[in-house]
Amino acid sequence: MPSWKTVRDDFPALRQQVNGQPLVYLDNAATTQKPQVVIDALSHFYEHDNANVHRGLHALSMRATDDYEGARARVAKFINAAAPEEIVFTRGTTESINLVASSWADANLKPGDVILLTEMEHHSNLVPWQLAARRTGAVLRYVPVTGDDGRLDLTQLDRLLTREVKLFAFTHISNTLGTINPVAELCARARAVGAVSVVDAAQSSGHMPIDVRAMGCDFLAFSGHKMAGVTGIGVLYGRRHLLDTMPPWQGGGGMIAHVDFFESRWKPSPERFEAGTPNFADAYALGVACDYLDGLGREEIQRHDAGLAQLAYEKLSALPKIRLLGPPDGERGGLVSFALHDVHAHDVVTLADQDGIALRGGHHCNQPLMKKLGLTGTARASFYLYNTAAEVDALVASLQRIQKFFS
Ligand code: PMP
């Protein structure tokens, strides 16, 4: 069991005051802070190993290549992929999903095919499918969200998940509701009708154990910056047999086996999907972030984050004039979304900032869901391994002050 108090010391950005108050950083669903080991790893890479990867025959290039491919193997282990070749490095979750929506969808969808999504998808797992539908003539369907309790209405699956569905994309943890979806069940249901499954793991990859083989997904996407890694690096996991049959989505150096003036042949995955100079330095630092999280234990991290979210949910429920979103019990990840009656979410965030508390307010890239729930936005507190119960109390005290100010 990690000592959460000393874990906090690993994060230099937390040692500061904001508006004269100790920083209470509760915006982890947007991006997490970075431990010193990850910051040091990035500096170390640039100070010692920096050179372009794969094509070089000199010492630094070989070292950089080992660092980059070592990170790929580390990430494969982190999510229990069958082989490093199933890991494609991207810029983040958004790019990973766009890769599937361009490459797989364009090659496999035809007019009348169905892409099944859920009403709780982040715009990153919605707009790429709208674009793919426009290009291929496929149509979109949505699994409804039940209401403020934020669950997927799985009673509708028999009706929605028909043989016409060729792809089912859904989030593991909702960034707005906090709901943890039953992903293994959803992947199995997709497979039963011959559809491929795409899991958006942006909110889960750094917060809980991920085992793609146990989950049974075909694709899984996540971002390094939301899991103690640096910005600009993300991952697409894809089953080998699918990646190997998919066409490239971008062309350039590194992804070709042979180029002629009028045609080219591609390398297998993952190089096929990594045109141009890849982001090897940030990939290396992501591998170090994986080590850091596994050193603490991802089950422990999940218990810690969900415990704080549950505490916050209970304490916020006791406030007057508040509307809380998402499931109240063990189906929730480490975040709480709420709306104060008569106070705009942006005002909540601005006033909380005066108390040194970093929240996020708005539609959280979930505009259709907000509209369905009749909200213009919510404020969101999202927790990570360095947050404390005292910070939950600071949040509650700040909200009480805000309510008093507006009363
Ligand atoms: N999906 C979910 C559920 C998210 O929370 C986010 C980030 N807010 C994304 C996708 C997009 O991630 P990124 O901006 O790192 O590509």
XYZ file of C-alpha atoms and ligand atoms in Angstrom:
423
model
C 0.000 0.000 0.000
C 1.653 3.296 -1.086
C 2.094 6.136 1.368
C -0.116 8.675 -0.379
C 1.387 11.487 1.680
C 4.894 10.915 0.296
C 3.542 10.244 -3.211
C 2.486 13.869 -3.252
C 6.124 14.918 -2.793
C 6.934 13.281 -6.145
C 5.022 16.052 -7.979
C 6.898 19.376 -8.051
C 4.013 21.343 -9.595
C 1.958 20.743 -6.451
C 4.451 22.650 -4.300
C 3.055 26.063 -5.119
C 0.491 28.553 -4.019
C -2.244 29.910 -6.263
C -3.898 33.173 -5.270
C -2.149 32.953 -1.909
C -3.534 29.473 -1.175
C -1.869 26.057 -1.460
C -2.726 24.628 -4.882
C -5.558 22.087 -4.790
C -5.339 20.500 -8.226
C -8.659 18.828 -9.084
C -8.474 19.013 -12.884
C -6.886 15.631 -13.454
C -9.417 14.426 -16.004
C -8.128 17.211 -18.273
C -4.475 16.460 -17.588
C -2.511 15.114 -14.649
C 0.621 16.531 -13.059
C 3.934 14.766 -13.713
C 6.172 13.069 -11.149
C 9.817 14.143 -10.958
C 10.984 10.769 -12.374
C 9.064 11.437 -15.602
C 10.359 15.006 -15.887
C 13.897 13.723 -15.222
C 13.501 10.940 -17.799
C 12.641 13.473 -20.480
C 15.659 15.645 -19.555
C 17.885 12.578 -19.435
C 16.772 11.549 -22.895
C 17.545 14.963 -24.379
C 20.822 15.266 -22.478
C 22.161 11.818 -23.421
C 20.287 9.771 -26.027
C 18.704 12.256 -28.397
C 18.946 11.278 -32.080
C 16.398 10.261 -34.700
C 15.275 6.649 -34.439
C 15.244 3.602 -36.738
C 17.320 4.805 -39.674
C 20.546 5.722 -37.901
C 23.563 3.476 -37.544
C 25.422 5.557 -34.970
C 25.463 5.030 -31.220
C 22.965 7.712 -30.202
C 20.469 6.701 -32.846
C 20.695 3.088 -31.753
C 20.215 4.125 -28.112
C 17.236 6.316 -28.998
C 15.738 3.445 -31.008
C 16.175 1.109 -28.042
C 14.505 3.699 -25.782
C 11.599 4.100 -28.202
C 11.046 0.404 -28.881
C 11.577 -0.323 -25.186
C 8.745 2.096 -24.420
C 6.539 0.262 -26.924
C 7.223 -3.044 -25.183
C 6.605 -1.384 -21.793
C 3.229 -0.008 -22.910
C 2.295 -3.422 -24.369
C 2.983 -4.968 -20.958
C 1.082 -2.161 -19.195
C -2.153 -3.131 -20.969
C -1.313 -6.836 -21.440
C -1.235 -6.668 -25.246
C -0.074 -9.863 -26.951
C 2.891 -8.155 -28.682
C 4.627 -4.739 -28.944
C 3.560 -4.654 -32.622
C 0.003 -4.071 -31.371
C 1.043 -0.675 -29.949
C 0.941 2.313 -32.317
C 2.241 5.587 -30.903
C 0.072 8.617 -31.703
C -0.371 12.158 -30.366
C -3.129 11.096 -28.002
C -6.565 9.528 -27.696
C -8.032 11.845 -30.313
C -5.470 10.898 -32.929
C -5.750 7.189 -32.062
C -9.509 7.218 -32.652
C -9.106 9.254 -35.846
C -6.624 6.667 -37.078
C -9.223 3.877 -36.726
C -11.983 6.098 -38.105
C -9.888 6.878 -41.193
C -8.089 3.633 -41.843
C -10.377 0.861 -40.612
C -13.691 2.604 -41.237
C -12.906 3.825 -44.754
C -11.730 0.356 -45.771
C -14.577 -1.592 -44.155
C -17.788 0.465 -44.069
C -20.354 0.840 -46.838
C -23.675 2.695 -47.127
C -26.229 1.378 -44.645
C -23.670 -0.063 -42.214
C -24.095 1.134 -38.639
C -21.578 2.702 -36.257
C -22.875 2.313 -32.703
C -21.792 4.905 -30.116
C -23.127 5.950 -26.723
C -24.625 9.242 -25.627
C -21.791 9.766 -23.135
C -18.955 9.930 -25.683
C -16.392 12.718 -25.620
C -16.365 14.668 -28.901
C -13.121 12.787 -29.696
C -15.084 9.540 -29.869
C -18.020 11.060 -31.719
C -16.889 13.572 -34.358
C -14.373 11.181 -36.028
C -17.287 8.722 -36.513
C -19.524 11.451 -37.917
C -16.782 12.199 -40.447
C -16.358 8.487 -41.241
C -20.123 8.122 -41.674
C -20.153 11.062 -44.056
C -17.360 9.533 -46.141
C -18.695 5.958 -46.246
C -22.484 6.347 -46.127
C -22.659 4.497 -42.793
C -25.171 5.716 -40.198
C -24.794 6.429 -36.483
C -26.800 4.974 -33.610
C -26.507 5.763 -29.913
C -26.943 3.738 -26.728
C -28.916 6.109 -24.472
C -27.792 7.404 -21.089
C -30.419 6.816 -18.401
C -30.378 10.342 -16.908
C -28.524 12.123 -14.095
C -27.412 8.760 -12.667
C -25.306 8.472 -15.826
C -25.559 4.811 -16.722
C -25.816 3.300 -20.168
C -29.289 1.911 -20.788
C -28.183 -1.607 -21.615
C -31.789 -2.780 -21.929
C -31.649 -1.107 -25.371
C -28.658 -3.122 -26.605
C -30.689 -5.981 -28.157
C -32.575 -3.428 -30.246
C -29.499 -1.370 -31.190
C -26.734 -3.928 -31.577
C -27.992 -5.639 -34.715
C -26.062 -7.380 -37.495
C -25.829 -4.061 -39.406
C -23.544 -2.711 -36.679
C -19.970 -3.025 -37.907
C -18.256 -1.012 -35.183
C -19.170 -0.232 -31.563
C -17.146 2.575 -29.926
C -17.600 3.499 -26.268
C -15.792 5.065 -23.380
C -14.387 3.070 -20.475
C -14.926 5.901 -17.968
C -17.060 8.938 -18.808
C -15.121 12.189 -18.412
C -18.364 14.008 -17.536
C -20.343 11.491 -15.479
C -17.554 9.423 -13.939
C -19.395 6.222 -14.898
C -17.271 3.101 -15.326
C -18.833 1.115 -18.152
C -18.879 -2.707 -18.284
C -16.396 -2.766 -21.168
C -15.743 -6.531 -21.260
C -19.481 -7.149 -21.594
C -19.811 -4.496 -24.325
C -16.849 -5.941 -26.274
C -18.352 -9.429 -26.064
C -21.727 -8.136 -27.233
C -20.047 -6.389 -30.193
C -18.156 -9.519 -31.152
C -21.343 -11.604 -30.995
C -22.770 -9.613 -33.931
C -19.449 -9.475 -35.803
C -18.726 -5.819 -34.952
C -15.293 -4.524 -33.944
C -15.030 -2.735 -30.607
C -13.188 0.537 -29.920
C -12.606 1.486 -26.287
C -11.809 5.091 -25.327
C -9.548 4.564 -22.316
C -8.519 8.232 -21.917
C -9.981 8.363 -18.397
C -9.102 4.844 -17.304
C -5.568 4.060 -18.510
C -3.786 5.768 -15.606
C -6.448 5.084 -12.985
C -7.047 1.333 -12.978
C -5.598 -1.941 -14.293
C -6.132 -2.383 -18.036
C -5.957 -5.818 -19.620
C -6.922 -5.676 -23.288
C -7.013 -9.444 -23.590
C -9.337 -9.892 -20.630
C -11.408 -6.964 -21.919
C -11.628 -8.552 -25.363
C -11.462 -5.227 -27.239
C -10.273 -4.844 -30.822
C -8.944 -1.286 -30.403
C -8.178 0.812 -27.322
C -7.028 4.443 -27.246
C -5.405 6.560 -24.546
C -3.255 9.651 -23.873
C 0.019 9.844 -21.954
C -0.708 13.258 -20.440
C -3.708 11.942 -18.487
C -1.646 9.248 -16.759
C 1.389 11.074 -15.324
C 3.143 11.027 -18.709
C 4.037 14.052 -20.806
C 1.871 15.764 -23.421
C 2.019 14.907 -27.106
C 2.142 11.126 -26.860
C -0.712 8.653 -27.009
C -1.399 5.048 -27.824
C -3.577 3.053 -30.135
C -3.751 -0.618 -29.255
C -5.088 -2.779 -32.070
C -5.298 -6.521 -32.496
C -2.467 -7.574 -34.775
C -4.638 -9.240 -37.432
C -6.739 -6.069 -37.749
C -3.798 -3.637 -37.880
C -2.055 -5.772 -40.489
C -5.038 -5.620 -42.842
C -5.613 -1.869 -42.446
C -4.278 0.632 -45.006
C -2.050 3.495 -43.842
C -3.802 6.748 -43.020
C -0.790 9.036 -43.435
C 2.135 8.652 -45.801
C 5.773 9.588 -45.330
C 9.110 8.315 -44.147
C 9.355 5.348 -41.818
C 6.135 3.611 -42.898
C 7.236 2.278 -46.287
C 8.880 -0.970 -47.398
C 9.557 0.370 -50.888
C 8.766 3.561 -52.818
C 8.589 4.073 -56.570
C 7.519 7.169 -58.454
C 3.981 5.851 -58.915
C 3.432 3.374 -56.114
C 4.718 2.215 -52.776
C 4.498 -0.743 -50.450
C 4.023 -0.441 -46.689
C 5.745 -1.865 -43.684
C 3.661 -3.962 -41.304
C 2.172 -2.483 -38.133
C 3.129 -0.502 -36.131
C 5.508 1.345 -38.524
C 2.768 1.471 -41.165
C 0.836 3.889 -38.948
C 3.764 6.020 -37.779
C 4.673 8.135 -40.802
C 7.421 10.708 -40.264
C 9.664 11.179 -37.249
C 7.785 9.682 -34.314
C 7.573 11.315 -30.895
C 10.287 9.094 -29.445
C 11.305 11.315 -26.505
C 7.779 11.538 -25.108
C 7.222 7.817 -25.747
C 10.308 7.092 -23.653
C 8.921 9.256 -20.832
C 5.571 7.439 -21.133
C 7.342 4.155 -20.465
C 8.759 5.699 -17.284
C 5.254 6.881 -16.298
C 4.033 3.276 -16.699
C 6.811 2.138 -14.335
C 5.844 4.841 -11.855
C 2.143 3.884 -11.841
C 2.864 0.170 -11.589
C 5.273 0.899 -8.731
C 2.337 2.327 -6.792
C -0.107 -0.338 -7.998
C -3.018 0.459 -10.246
C -5.590 -1.292 -8.061
C -4.446 0.903 -5.178
C -4.656 4.001 -7.386
C -8.191 3.066 -8.411
C -9.239 2.538 -4.803
C -7.661 5.850 -3.796
C -9.205 7.947 -6.606
C -12.651 6.341 -6.373
C -12.551 6.710 -2.586
C -11.977 10.466 -2.875
C -14.682 10.807 -5.535
C -17.116 8.915 -3.321
C -16.234 11.134 -0.352
C -16.722 14.226 -2.503
C -20.036 12.885 -3.822
C -21.322 12.312 -0.280
C -20.179 15.711 1.009
C -21.464 17.604 -2.019
C -24.819 15.784 -1.773
C -25.259 17.397 1.624
C -25.034 20.919 0.120
C -28.288 22.714 -0.719
C -29.170 23.619 -4.314
C -26.787 21.254 -6.042
C -27.336 18.748 -8.844
C -24.885 15.857 -9.002
C -24.297 13.739 -12.076
C -23.208 10.133 -12.423
C -23.771 6.938 -10.469
C -23.638 7.309 -6.681
C -22.040 3.944 -5.905
C -19.108 1.703 -6.875
C -19.618 2.225 -10.613
C -17.857 5.602 -10.436
C -14.237 6.455 -11.287
C -12.316 9.313 -9.684
C -14.429 12.318 -10.617
C -17.577 14.201 -9.654
C -19.548 16.542 -11.908
C -22.057 18.960 -10.415
C -24.150 22.032 -11.123
C -24.995 24.629 -8.475
C -28.489 26.044 -8.957
C -28.345 29.624 -10.250
C -24.523 29.708 -10.539
C -22.917 29.233 -13.929
C -20.226 26.546 -14.030
C -17.657 29.091 -15.246
C -18.361 31.268 -12.190
C -17.885 28.242 -9.914
C -14.507 27.541 -11.487
C -13.389 31.195 -11.414
C -14.326 31.656 -7.763
C -12.844 28.298 -6.701
C -9.606 29.414 -8.365
C -9.491 32.333 -5.922
C -9.274 29.669 -3.198
C -6.409 27.955 -5.055
C -8.660 25.161 -6.317
C -8.349 24.041 -9.945
C -11.644 22.689 -11.330
C -12.998 22.469 -14.863
C -16.316 23.926 -15.957
C -18.346 23.750 -19.132
C -19.659 21.037 -21.432
C -16.512 18.857 -21.072
C -16.607 18.055 -24.814
C -19.964 16.354 -24.237
C -22.345 18.890 -25.814
C -25.057 16.427 -26.932
C -25.183 14.854 -23.455
C -25.417 18.264 -21.777
C -28.293 19.151 -24.079
C -30.069 15.886 -23.287
C -29.702 16.542 -19.544
C -30.897 20.140 -19.974
C -27.621 21.644 -18.756
C -25.329 24.278 -20.261
C -22.421 22.852 -18.328
C -21.198 21.490 -15.035
C -18.223 22.002 -12.751
C -16.027 18.935 -12.397
C -13.641 17.847 -9.668
C -11.377 15.020 -10.803
C -8.944 13.248 -8.492
C -5.607 11.537 -8.830
C -3.086 9.757 -6.708
C -1.742 12.907 -5.006
C -5.107 14.308 -3.873
C -6.246 14.081 -0.264
C -9.410 14.025 1.841
C -8.371 17.467 3.155
C -8.609 18.741 -0.432
C -12.165 17.417 -0.665
C -12.934 19.457 2.461
C -11.299 22.523 0.858
C -13.545 22.036 -2.188
C -16.680 21.791 -0.066
C -15.720 24.908 1.952
C -15.059 26.813 -1.267
C -18.437 25.817 -2.729
C -20.156 26.922 0.476
C -18.468 30.320 0.128
C -19.546 30.508 -3.513
C -23.160 29.686 -2.628
C -23.138 32.337 0.089
C -21.705 34.887 -2.348
C -24.542 34.258 -4.825
C -27.348 34.049 -2.242
N -11.914 10.811 -24.478
C -12.138 11.163 -23.219
C -13.116 10.372 -22.400
C -11.470 12.256 -22.665
O -11.716 12.628 -21.411
C -10.555 12.979 -23.471
C -9.815 14.196 -22.939
N -10.591 15.062 -22.201
C -10.336 12.542 -24.773
C -11.033 11.460 -25.249
C -9.367 13.256 -25.680
O -8.058 13.097 -25.214
P -6.879 13.935 -25.890
O -7.316 15.363 -25.874
O -5.705 13.671 -25.002
O -6.693 13.411 -27.270
